[in-house]
Amino acid sequence: MKIFTSAQIHELDRYTIEHEPIKSVDLMERAAKAITRAITEEWTTHTPVVVFAGPGNNGGDALAVARLLINEGYKVSTFLFNITNHLSDDCVTNRQRLLEGKHAKDFTEITAKFDPPELTADTLVIDGLFGSGLNKPLAGGFASLVKYINQSPAKVVSIDVPSGLMAEDNTYNVRANIIHATLTLTLHEKKLSFLFSDAQQFIGRVKVLDIRLSQEYIQKTEAQYYVLEESDIRSRLLHRDDFAHKGDMGNALVIAGSYGMSGAAILTTRACLRSGVGKVTVHTPKKNYDIMQVSVPEAILQMDHEETAFTEAVDTDDFDALAIGPGLGRQEPTAIAMIAQIRRAQCPIIADADALNILASHRAWMQQLPKGIIMTPHAKELDRLTGSPANADFERLHRTRELARSLQAYIILKGHNSALCLPNGNVIFNSTGNSGMATAGSGDVLTGIITALLARGYHQQNACMAGMYLHGLAGDLAAKDLGKESLVAGDIINYLPKAFMLLDD
């Protein structure tokens, strides 16, 4: 599914108006009806409603909703902010429609001084001050109103976007001046900022309302951002031939583990085996031999000549994919062996965990990475790779995109909505997963899954897309049965078979 920018959404509205054809005020009425329906499904007519409408089209939506709620029997107080004595055309039309209504008595147009109404715990506030077109932080009286609403005990429904929140980049926004919505009723699709963790405190629950915008425009318009859907993965899965043997199913090499960190090697290897690969060889220090042999008897062991750490690059001629990094350690001999291994490898590579930490402390080495390498950093690892902490999630994503573009790499920025940044600058967000997966070893499992898919013959992009979707789906299935609090990384591996089966139906 495409995620359009605010500029593209504006163009989508315009295209719909011109090509449906439909008047802009009638499209606004269509949106208002969908918003009103969603509100009436959750709050009864006994709920007092206060509507705050801004001067633009978001305010026009709010005025239309106020009129429709009044017609449904709700007691509504409406405040229209016309500080500059300039309203959008559709806002003017909906003001007139509201005032012409039989039961519209409690309407105030603010042009100067504003005496705010009392907002109690029983009050429902409809926030229609500013929508997705906002491009600068709120200030002055609007900032004061936002703070007043946020400090009240009232429930808040925001139309399209909580006022003060920008649809994409909130890096330099003033967060104290953003509405904290209980429920955001967003039109057509989630906005990009909704996918970031630092926006969750503002958006509350989100419902996406379909207002039947032009499918022609949606299909023909390119996007930079996408959200994975199940159909995207089903169409990319490679199916096992009935006459396949293990040699047909790929041969993976996992270089992982140091003394005391064999668990990372075990989890990566088990996940790799559970993801359909024919054979897995694990290169690990000698002291990990016994525990690896017992924990993953299906794997082939290849021992480093050192007792406690990875110190020697090995041939990859017989392998179809290489994973390197989980639990590897960061000692200098290991670092030198790691970069030598990456330079030597002739197969697709996924670098994770300590491989990324080593690159962060030897940043000049990143210029030696082969095109097409897959990297899977979490937020702090990405900050280390780029040299400084990001100020916000959008800025971190922007840095990841630039890094993927400059290295011609596939970089998965891990998080609740993990973001796959492609070499061409596009971003694909994952839609599966849950907070129970925020547990040690979860990233090692993802590495193992992607490694197996690479070895099976998946292209890097498809391996990343299917890998992060399956990883999240297995986590969702595990959380459904076990709960989020008790989830551990091994549970994700155990539910991988069910995840594959669901997608293979």
Coordinates of C-alpha atoms in Angstrom, one line a residue:
M1 CA 0.0 0.0 0.0
K2 CA 1.3 3.4 -0.9
I3 CA 1.8 6.1 1.7
F4 CA 1.5 9.5 0.0
T5 CA 3.0 12.8 1.3
S6 CA 0.8 15.6 2.3
A7 CA 1.5 17.3 -1.1
Q8 CA 0.4 14.2 -2.9
I9 CA -2.7 13.8 -0.8
H10 CA -3.6 17.4 -1.7
E11 CA -3.1 16.5 -5.4
L12 CA -5.2 13.3 -4.9
D13 CA -8.1 15.4 -3.6
R14 CA -7.8 17.8 -6.5
Y15 CA -7.6 15.0 -9.0
T16 CA -10.7 13.3 -7.5
I17 CA -12.6 16.6 -7.7
E18 CA -11.7 17.1 -11.3
H19 CA -12.1 13.6 -12.6
E20 CA -15.0 12.0 -10.6
P21 CA -16.2 14.8 -11.0
I22 CA -17.3 16.1 -7.7
K23 CA -17.4 19.6 -6.1
S24 CA -14.8 20.1 -3.4
V25 CA -17.5 20.9 -0.8
D26 CA -19.4 17.7 -1.7
L27 CA -16.2 15.7 -1.2
M28 CA -15.9 17.4 2.2
E29 CA -19.4 16.4 2.9
R30 CA -18.5 12.8 2.1
A31 CA -15.6 13.0 4.5
A32 CA -17.8 14.6 7.2
K33 CA -20.4 11.8 6.9
A34 CA -17.7 9.2 7.4
I35 CA -16.2 11.0 10.4
T36 CA -19.7 11.5 11.9
R37 CA -20.5 7.8 11.5
A38 CA -17.3 6.9 13.3
I39 CA -18.1 9.2 16.2
T40 CA -21.7 8.0 16.6
E41 CA -20.4 4.4 16.7
E42 CA -18.5 5.2 19.9
W43 CA -20.3 8.1 21.7
T44 CA -24.0 8.5 22.4
T45 CA -26.2 11.6 22.1
H46 CA -25.8 12.0 25.9
T47 CA -22.2 13.1 25.3
P48 CA -21.7 16.9 25.2
V49 CA -19.6 17.8 22.1
V50 CA -17.3 20.8 21.7
V51 CA -16.1 21.5 18.1
F52 CA -13.0 23.6 17.5
A53 CA -12.7 24.5 13.8
G54 CA -9.8 26.3 12.2
P55 CA -10.0 28.6 9.2
G56 CA -9.0 26.1 6.5
N57 CA -10.5 22.9 5.0
N58 CA -9.9 21.0 8.2
G59 CA -12.1 23.5 9.9
G60 CA -14.6 23.1 7.1
D61 CA -14.7 19.3 7.9
A62 CA -15.3 20.1 11.5
L63 CA -18.2 22.5 10.8
A64 CA -19.8 19.9 8.6
V65 CA -19.4 17.3 11.3
A66 CA -20.9 19.7 13.9
R67 CA -24.0 20.1 11.7
L68 CA -24.4 16.4 11.1
L69 CA -24.0 15.6 14.8
I70 CA -26.6 18.2 15.7
N71 CA -29.0 16.6 13.1
E72 CA -28.3 13.3 14.9
G73 CA -29.5 14.8 18.2
Y74 CA -26.1 15.6 19.8
K75 CA -25.7 18.8 21.9
V76 CA -22.9 20.6 20.1
S77 CA -21.0 23.8 20.9
T78 CA -19.0 25.1 17.9
F79 CA -16.1 27.5 17.9
L80 CA -14.8 28.8 14.6
F81 CA -11.4 30.5 14.7
N82 CA -11.3 33.3 12.1
I83 CA -8.4 35.4 13.5
T84 CA -7.2 36.8 10.2
N85 CA -10.6 37.2 8.7
H86 CA -9.9 34.7 6.0
L87 CA -11.6 31.3 5.7
S88 CA -11.2 28.8 2.9
D89 CA -14.2 28.7 0.5
D90 CA -15.5 25.4 1.7
C91 CA -15.1 26.5 5.3
V92 CA -17.3 29.5 4.5
T93 CA -19.9 27.3 2.8
N94 CA -20.0 24.9 5.8
R95 CA -20.3 27.9 8.2
Q96 CA -23.4 29.0 6.3
R97 CA -24.9 25.5 6.3
L98 CA -24.4 25.2 10.0
L99 CA -25.9 28.6 10.7
E100 CA -28.9 27.8 8.5
G101 CA -29.7 24.6 10.5
K102 CA -32.8 24.5 12.6
H103 CA -31.0 23.4 15.8
A104 CA -27.6 25.2 15.5
K105 CA -27.8 27.6 18.4
D106 CA -24.4 27.3 20.1
F107 CA -22.0 28.8 17.6
T108 CA -19.2 31.3 18.2
E109 CA -16.9 32.8 15.6
I110 CA -13.7 34.0 17.3
T111 CA -12.0 37.0 15.6
A112 CA -10.1 38.3 18.6
K113 CA -10.5 37.5 22.3
F114 CA -11.4 33.9 23.2
D115 CA -12.9 32.7 26.4
P116 CA -12.5 28.9 26.3
P117 CA -15.4 26.7 27.4
E118 CA -15.2 24.3 30.3
L119 CA -14.0 20.9 29.2
T120 CA -15.0 18.1 31.6
A121 CA -14.3 14.4 31.6
D122 CA -17.7 13.9 30.0
T123 CA -16.9 16.3 27.1
L124 CA -16.0 15.1 23.6
V125 CA -13.8 17.6 21.8
I126 CA -13.7 17.5 18.0
D127 CA -10.3 18.8 16.9
G128 CA -10.6 20.4 13.5
L129 CA -8.1 23.2 13.9
F130 CA -5.4 22.2 11.4
G131 CA -4.9 19.2 9.2
S132 CA -2.3 17.5 7.1
G133 CA -1.3 20.7 5.3
L134 CA 0.3 22.2 8.3
N135 CA 4.0 23.1 7.6
K136 CA 5.2 24.9 10.8
P137 CA 4.8 24.6 14.5
L138 CA 1.7 26.1 16.2
A139 CA 2.3 29.3 18.1
G140 CA 0.5 32.1 19.9
G141 CA -3.2 31.6 20.6
F142 CA -3.5 28.3 18.8
A143 CA -0.6 26.9 20.9
S144 CA -2.4 28.1 24.0
L145 CA -5.6 26.4 23.0
V146 CA -3.9 23.1 22.3
K147 CA -2.3 23.2 25.7
Y148 CA -5.7 24.0 27.3
I149 CA -7.3 21.0 25.5
N150 CA -4.5 18.7 26.5
Q151 CA -4.6 19.8 30.1
S152 CA -8.4 19.0 30.3
P153 CA -9.8 15.6 31.1
A154 CA -11.9 15.6 27.9
K155 CA -11.7 12.9 25.2
V156 CA -10.4 14.3 21.9
V157 CA -11.2 13.2 18.3
S158 CA -8.9 14.7 15.8
I159 CA -10.0 15.0 12.2
D160 CA -7.3 13.6 9.8
V161 CA -4.3 14.7 11.9
P162 CA -4.0 15.9 15.5
S163 CA -3.6 19.7 15.2
G164 CA 0.0 20.7 15.4
L165 CA 1.3 17.4 14.1
M166 CA 2.8 17.5 10.7
A167 CA 2.1 14.7 8.3
E168 CA 5.8 13.8 7.6
D169 CA 8.6 15.6 9.4
N170 CA 8.2 16.6 13.1
T171 CA 11.9 16.8 13.8
Y172 CA 11.8 20.5 14.8
N173 CA 8.2 20.7 15.9
V174 CA 7.2 22.0 19.3
R175 CA 5.7 18.9 20.9
A176 CA 4.0 20.8 23.7
N177 CA 1.9 22.5 21.0
I178 CA 0.4 19.3 19.5
I179 CA -3.0 17.9 20.4
H180 CA -3.0 14.6 22.3
A181 CA -5.9 12.8 20.5
T182 CA -7.8 10.0 22.0
L183 CA -8.9 8.9 18.5
T184 CA -7.6 10.1 15.2
L185 CA -10.0 9.7 12.3
T186 CA -7.7 9.9 9.3
L187 CA -8.9 10.2 5.7
H188 CA -7.9 7.7 3.0
E189 CA -4.6 6.4 4.6
K190 CA -2.3 6.7 7.6
K191 CA 0.0 9.6 7.3
L192 CA 3.8 8.9 7.3
S193 CA 4.3 10.4 10.8
F194 CA 1.8 8.0 12.2
L195 CA 4.3 5.2 11.6
F196 CA 6.9 6.7 13.9
S197 CA 7.1 5.9 17.6
D198 CA 7.6 9.5 18.6
A199 CA 4.1 10.4 17.2
Q200 CA 2.2 7.7 19.1
Q201 CA 1.6 10.0 22.1
F202 CA -0.4 12.4 19.9
I203 CA -2.4 10.2 17.6
G204 CA -4.0 7.8 20.1
R205 CA -6.1 5.1 18.4
V206 CA -6.3 5.5 14.6
K207 CA -9.1 4.7 12.3
V208 CA -8.6 5.1 8.6
L209 CA -11.8 6.3 6.8
D210 CA -12.3 5.5 3.1
I211 CA -13.8 8.5 1.3
R212 CA -13.4 7.0 -2.1
L213 CA -10.7 9.1 -3.6
S214 CA -9.5 8.5 -7.2
Q215 CA -8.2 4.9 -7.7
E216 CA -6.8 6.0 -11.0
Y217 CA -4.6 8.6 -9.4
I218 CA -3.5 6.2 -6.6
Q219 CA -2.5 3.5 -9.1
K220 CA -0.6 5.7 -11.5
T221 CA 1.2 7.8 -9.0
E222 CA 4.6 6.8 -7.7
A223 CA 5.3 6.9 -4.0
Q224 CA 8.4 6.9 -1.9
Y225 CA 6.8 5.1 1.0
Y226 CA 4.9 1.9 1.1
V227 CA 3.4 -0.4 3.8
L228 CA 3.6 -4.2 3.3
E229 CA 0.4 -6.1 3.0
E230 CA -0.1 -9.8 3.1
S231 CA -0.7 -9.9 -0.7
D232 CA 2.7 -8.4 -1.3
I233 CA 4.3 -11.4 0.5
R234 CA 2.1 -14.2 -0.9
S235 CA 3.1 -13.2 -4.4
R236 CA 6.8 -13.3 -3.6
L237 CA 7.0 -16.6 -1.7
L238 CA 9.0 -19.4 -3.4
H239 CA 7.3 -22.7 -3.1
R240 CA 9.1 -26.0 -2.4
D241 CA 9.1 -28.4 -5.3
D242 CA 7.8 -31.9 -4.5
F243 CA 11.0 -33.4 -5.8
A244 CA 13.4 -31.0 -4.1
H245 CA 16.3 -32.2 -2.0
K246 CA 18.4 -30.3 0.5
G247 CA 20.9 -29.3 -2.1
D248 CA 18.2 -27.4 -4.0
M249 CA 17.1 -25.5 -0.9
G250 CA 20.2 -23.4 -0.3
N251 CA 23.3 -23.6 1.8
A252 CA 23.8 -20.8 4.4
L253 CA 26.8 -19.8 6.4
V254 CA 26.3 -18.1 9.8
I255 CA 29.3 -16.5 11.4
A256 CA 28.1 -15.7 14.9
G257 CA 28.8 -16.0 18.6
S258 CA 31.7 -15.4 20.9
Y259 CA 32.4 -17.1 24.3
G260 CA 29.4 -16.2 26.5
M261 CA 27.3 -15.1 23.5
S262 CA 26.6 -18.5 21.9
G263 CA 22.8 -17.8 22.4
A264 CA 22.9 -15.3 19.5
A265 CA 24.4 -18.0 17.2
I266 CA 21.9 -20.5 18.3
L267 CA 18.9 -18.3 17.7
T268 CA 20.1 -17.1 14.3
T269 CA 20.8 -20.7 13.2
R270 CA 17.5 -22.1 14.5
A271 CA 15.6 -19.4 12.8
C272 CA 17.5 -20.0 9.6
L273 CA 16.7 -23.7 9.7
R274 CA 13.0 -23.0 10.4
S275 CA 12.8 -20.8 7.4
G276 CA 13.3 -23.5 4.8
V277 CA 17.0 -23.5 4.0
G278 CA 18.5 -26.8 3.0
K279 CA 21.7 -26.6 5.1
V280 CA 23.3 -24.3 7.6
T281 CA 26.9 -24.1 8.6
V282 CA 27.8 -22.2 11.7
H283 CA 31.3 -20.7 12.1
T284 CA 31.9 -20.0 15.8
P285 CA 34.7 -20.2 18.4
K286 CA 35.8 -23.5 19.7
K287 CA 34.4 -23.0 23.2
N288 CA 30.9 -22.9 21.7
Y289 CA 31.2 -26.4 20.2
D290 CA 29.3 -28.4 22.9
I291 CA 26.4 -26.0 23.3
M292 CA 25.9 -25.6 19.6
Q293 CA 26.0 -29.3 18.9
V294 CA 23.4 -29.9 21.6
S295 CA 21.2 -26.9 20.8
V296 CA 21.1 -27.1 17.0
P297 CA 22.0 -30.7 16.0
E298 CA 20.7 -30.0 12.5
A299 CA 23.5 -27.5 11.8
I300 CA 27.0 -28.2 10.5
L301 CA 29.7 -26.8 12.8
Q302 CA 32.8 -25.0 11.6
M303 CA 35.1 -24.0 14.4
D304 CA 37.3 -21.0 14.5
H305 CA 40.9 -21.8 15.5
E306 CA 40.5 -19.4 18.5
E307 CA 38.8 -20.5 21.7
T308 CA 36.6 -17.5 22.4
A309 CA 36.2 -15.3 19.3
F310 CA 35.9 -15.1 15.6
T311 CA 39.4 -14.3 14.2
E312 CA 39.7 -15.8 10.6
A313 CA 37.8 -15.2 7.4
V314 CA 36.7 -18.4 5.6
D315 CA 35.9 -19.4 2.0
T316 CA 32.3 -18.8 0.9
D317 CA 32.5 -20.6 -2.5
D318 CA 30.1 -23.3 -1.4
F319 CA 27.5 -21.0 0.3
D320 CA 24.5 -19.2 -1.1
A321 CA 24.2 -16.6 1.7
L322 CA 26.2 -15.3 4.6
A323 CA 25.0 -13.9 7.9
I324 CA 27.6 -12.2 10.1
G325 CA 27.5 -10.4 13.4
P326 CA 25.1 -11.8 16.0
G327 CA 27.0 -12.1 19.3
L328 CA 30.4 -11.7 17.5
G329 CA 32.0 -9.4 19.9
R330 CA 34.0 -6.2 19.0
Q331 CA 37.6 -7.0 19.8
E332 CA 40.1 -5.8 17.2
P333 CA 41.1 -9.2 15.9
T334 CA 37.4 -10.0 15.4
A335 CA 36.9 -6.6 13.7
I336 CA 39.7 -7.2 11.2
A337 CA 38.4 -10.7 10.5
M338 CA 34.9 -9.4 10.0
I339 CA 35.8 -6.8 7.3
A340 CA 38.1 -9.4 5.6
Q341 CA 35.2 -11.8 5.6
I342 CA 32.9 -9.3 4.0
R343 CA 35.5 -8.4 1.3
R344 CA 36.1 -12.1 0.6
A345 CA 32.4 -13.2 0.4
Q346 CA 31.1 -14.0 -3.1
C347 CA 27.5 -14.6 -2.0
P348 CA 24.7 -12.2 -0.7
I349 CA 25.5 -10.9 2.8
I350 CA 23.4 -9.8 5.8
A351 CA 25.3 -7.9 8.5
D352 CA 23.8 -7.5 11.9
A353 CA 24.5 -6.7 15.6
D354 CA 28.3 -6.6 16.3
A355 CA 29.1 -6.5 12.6
L356 CA 27.3 -3.1 12.5
N357 CA 28.9 -2.0 15.8
I358 CA 32.3 -2.8 14.3
L359 CA 31.5 -0.8 11.2
A360 CA 30.4 2.1 13.4
S361 CA 33.8 2.2 15.1
H362 CA 35.6 1.8 11.7
R363 CA 33.4 4.0 9.5
A364 CA 35.9 4.2 6.7
W365 CA 35.4 0.4 6.2
M366 CA 31.8 1.1 5.0
Q367 CA 33.2 2.2 1.7
Q368 CA 34.4 -1.4 1.3
L369 CA 31.0 -3.0 1.6
P370 CA 29.7 -4.7 -1.5
K371 CA 26.6 -3.3 -3.3
G372 CA 23.5 -5.2 -2.3
I373 CA 24.6 -5.9 1.3
I374 CA 21.7 -6.2 3.8
M375 CA 22.1 -4.4 7.2
T376 CA 19.6 -4.6 10.0
P377 CA 20.3 -1.9 12.7
H378 CA 18.1 -0.9 15.5
A379 CA 17.8 2.8 16.2
K380 CA 21.0 3.1 18.4
E381 CA 23.0 1.1 16.0
L382 CA 21.9 3.3 13.1
D383 CA 22.9 6.4 15.1
R384 CA 26.3 4.9 15.7
L385 CA 26.7 4.1 12.0
T386 CA 25.8 7.7 11.0
G387 CA 27.9 9.2 13.7
S388 CA 25.4 11.0 15.9
P389 CA 22.0 10.6 17.6
A390 CA 19.0 11.6 15.5
N391 CA 16.7 14.2 17.0
A392 CA 13.5 12.5 15.8
D393 CA 12.3 9.3 14.0
F394 CA 11.9 11.1 10.7
E395 CA 15.4 12.4 10.8
R396 CA 16.7 8.9 11.6
L397 CA 14.7 7.4 8.7
H398 CA 16.1 10.1 6.4
R399 CA 19.6 9.3 7.4
T400 CA 18.9 5.6 6.8
R401 CA 17.6 6.3 3.4
E402 CA 20.7 8.3 2.5
L403 CA 23.0 5.6 3.8
A404 CA 21.1 2.9 1.8
R405 CA 21.4 5.1 -1.3
S406 CA 25.1 5.9 -0.8
L407 CA 26.1 2.3 -0.1
Q408 CA 23.6 0.8 -2.6
A409 CA 22.5 -1.3 0.4
Y410 CA 19.3 -2.7 1.8
I411 CA 18.9 -1.4 5.3
I412 CA 16.1 -2.5 7.7
L413 CA 15.7 0.1 10.4
K414 CA 14.2 -2.1 13.1
G415 CA 11.3 -0.9 15.2
H416 CA 7.5 -1.3 15.7
N417 CA 7.1 -0.5 12.0
S418 CA 10.4 -1.7 10.7
A419 CA 11.5 0.3 7.7
L420 CA 13.3 -1.3 4.7
C421 CA 15.2 1.4 3.0
L422 CA 16.1 0.5 -0.6
P423 CA 19.1 1.5 -2.7
N424 CA 16.8 3.7 -4.8
G425 CA 15.7 5.7 -1.8
N426 CA 12.2 4.2 -1.4
V427 CA 11.0 2.9 2.0
I428 CA 8.8 -0.1 2.7
F429 CA 7.3 -0.3 6.2
N430 CA 6.4 -3.6 7.8
S431 CA 2.9 -4.1 9.1
T432 CA 3.3 -7.1 11.4
G433 CA 4.8 -7.4 14.9
N434 CA 4.1 -6.3 18.4
S435 CA 5.8 -4.9 21.5
G436 CA 6.3 -8.4 23.0
M437 CA 9.0 -8.8 20.4
A438 CA 11.1 -6.1 22.2
T439 CA 13.2 -8.8 23.8
A440 CA 16.8 -10.0 23.5
G441 CA 17.5 -12.2 20.5
S442 CA 14.5 -11.0 18.4
G443 CA 16.9 -9.4 16.0
D444 CA 19.0 -12.5 15.7
V445 CA 15.9 -14.4 14.7
L446 CA 15.2 -11.8 11.9
T447 CA 18.7 -12.3 10.7
G448 CA 18.3 -16.0 10.5
I449 CA 15.0 -15.8 8.6
I450 CA 16.5 -13.4 6.0
T451 CA 19.6 -15.5 5.6
A452 CA 17.5 -18.6 4.8
L453 CA 15.5 -16.7 2.2
L454 CA 18.7 -15.4 0.6
A455 CA 20.1 -18.9 0.4
R456 CA 16.8 -20.2 -1.1
G457 CA 17.4 -17.7 -3.9
Y458 CA 15.2 -14.8 -3.0
H459 CA 16.4 -11.4 -4.3
Q460 CA 17.7 -9.1 -1.5
Q461 CA 14.6 -6.9 -1.6
N462 CA 12.2 -9.9 -1.5
A463 CA 14.2 -11.6 1.2
C464 CA 14.0 -8.5 3.4
M465 CA 10.3 -7.9 2.7
A466 CA 9.3 -11.5 3.4
G467 CA 11.7 -11.9 6.3
M468 CA 10.5 -8.9 8.3
Y469 CA 6.8 -9.8 7.6
L470 CA 7.2 -13.4 8.6
H471 CA 9.2 -12.4 11.7
G472 CA 6.4 -10.0 12.8
L473 CA 3.7 -12.5 11.9
A474 CA 5.3 -15.3 13.9
G475 CA 5.6 -12.8 16.8
D476 CA 1.9 -11.9 16.5
L477 CA 0.9 -15.6 16.6
A478 CA 3.1 -16.2 19.6
A479 CA 1.7 -13.1 21.4
K480 CA -1.8 -14.3 20.7
D481 CA -1.2 -17.6 22.5
L482 CA 1.4 -16.6 25.1
G483 CA 0.9 -12.9 25.7
K484 CA 3.3 -10.1 25.0
E485 CA 4.8 -10.0 28.5
S486 CA 6.2 -13.5 28.4
L487 CA 7.4 -13.6 24.8
V488 CA 11.0 -14.6 24.2
A489 CA 12.9 -14.8 21.0
G490 CA 12.7 -18.6 20.9
D491 CA 8.9 -18.3 20.8
I492 CA 9.1 -16.4 17.5
I493 CA 11.1 -19.3 16.0
N494 CA 8.6 -21.8 17.3
Y495 CA 5.7 -20.0 15.6
L496 CA 7.5 -19.6 12.2
P497 CA 5.9 -22.8 10.9
K498 CA 2.5 -21.4 11.5
A499 CA 3.4 -18.1 9.9
F500 CA 4.6 -19.9 6.7
M501 CA 1.5 -22.0 6.7
L502 CA -0.8 -19.0 6.9
L503 CA 0.9 -17.4 3.9
D504 CA 0.9 -20.7 2.0
D505 CA -2.8 -21.4 2.2

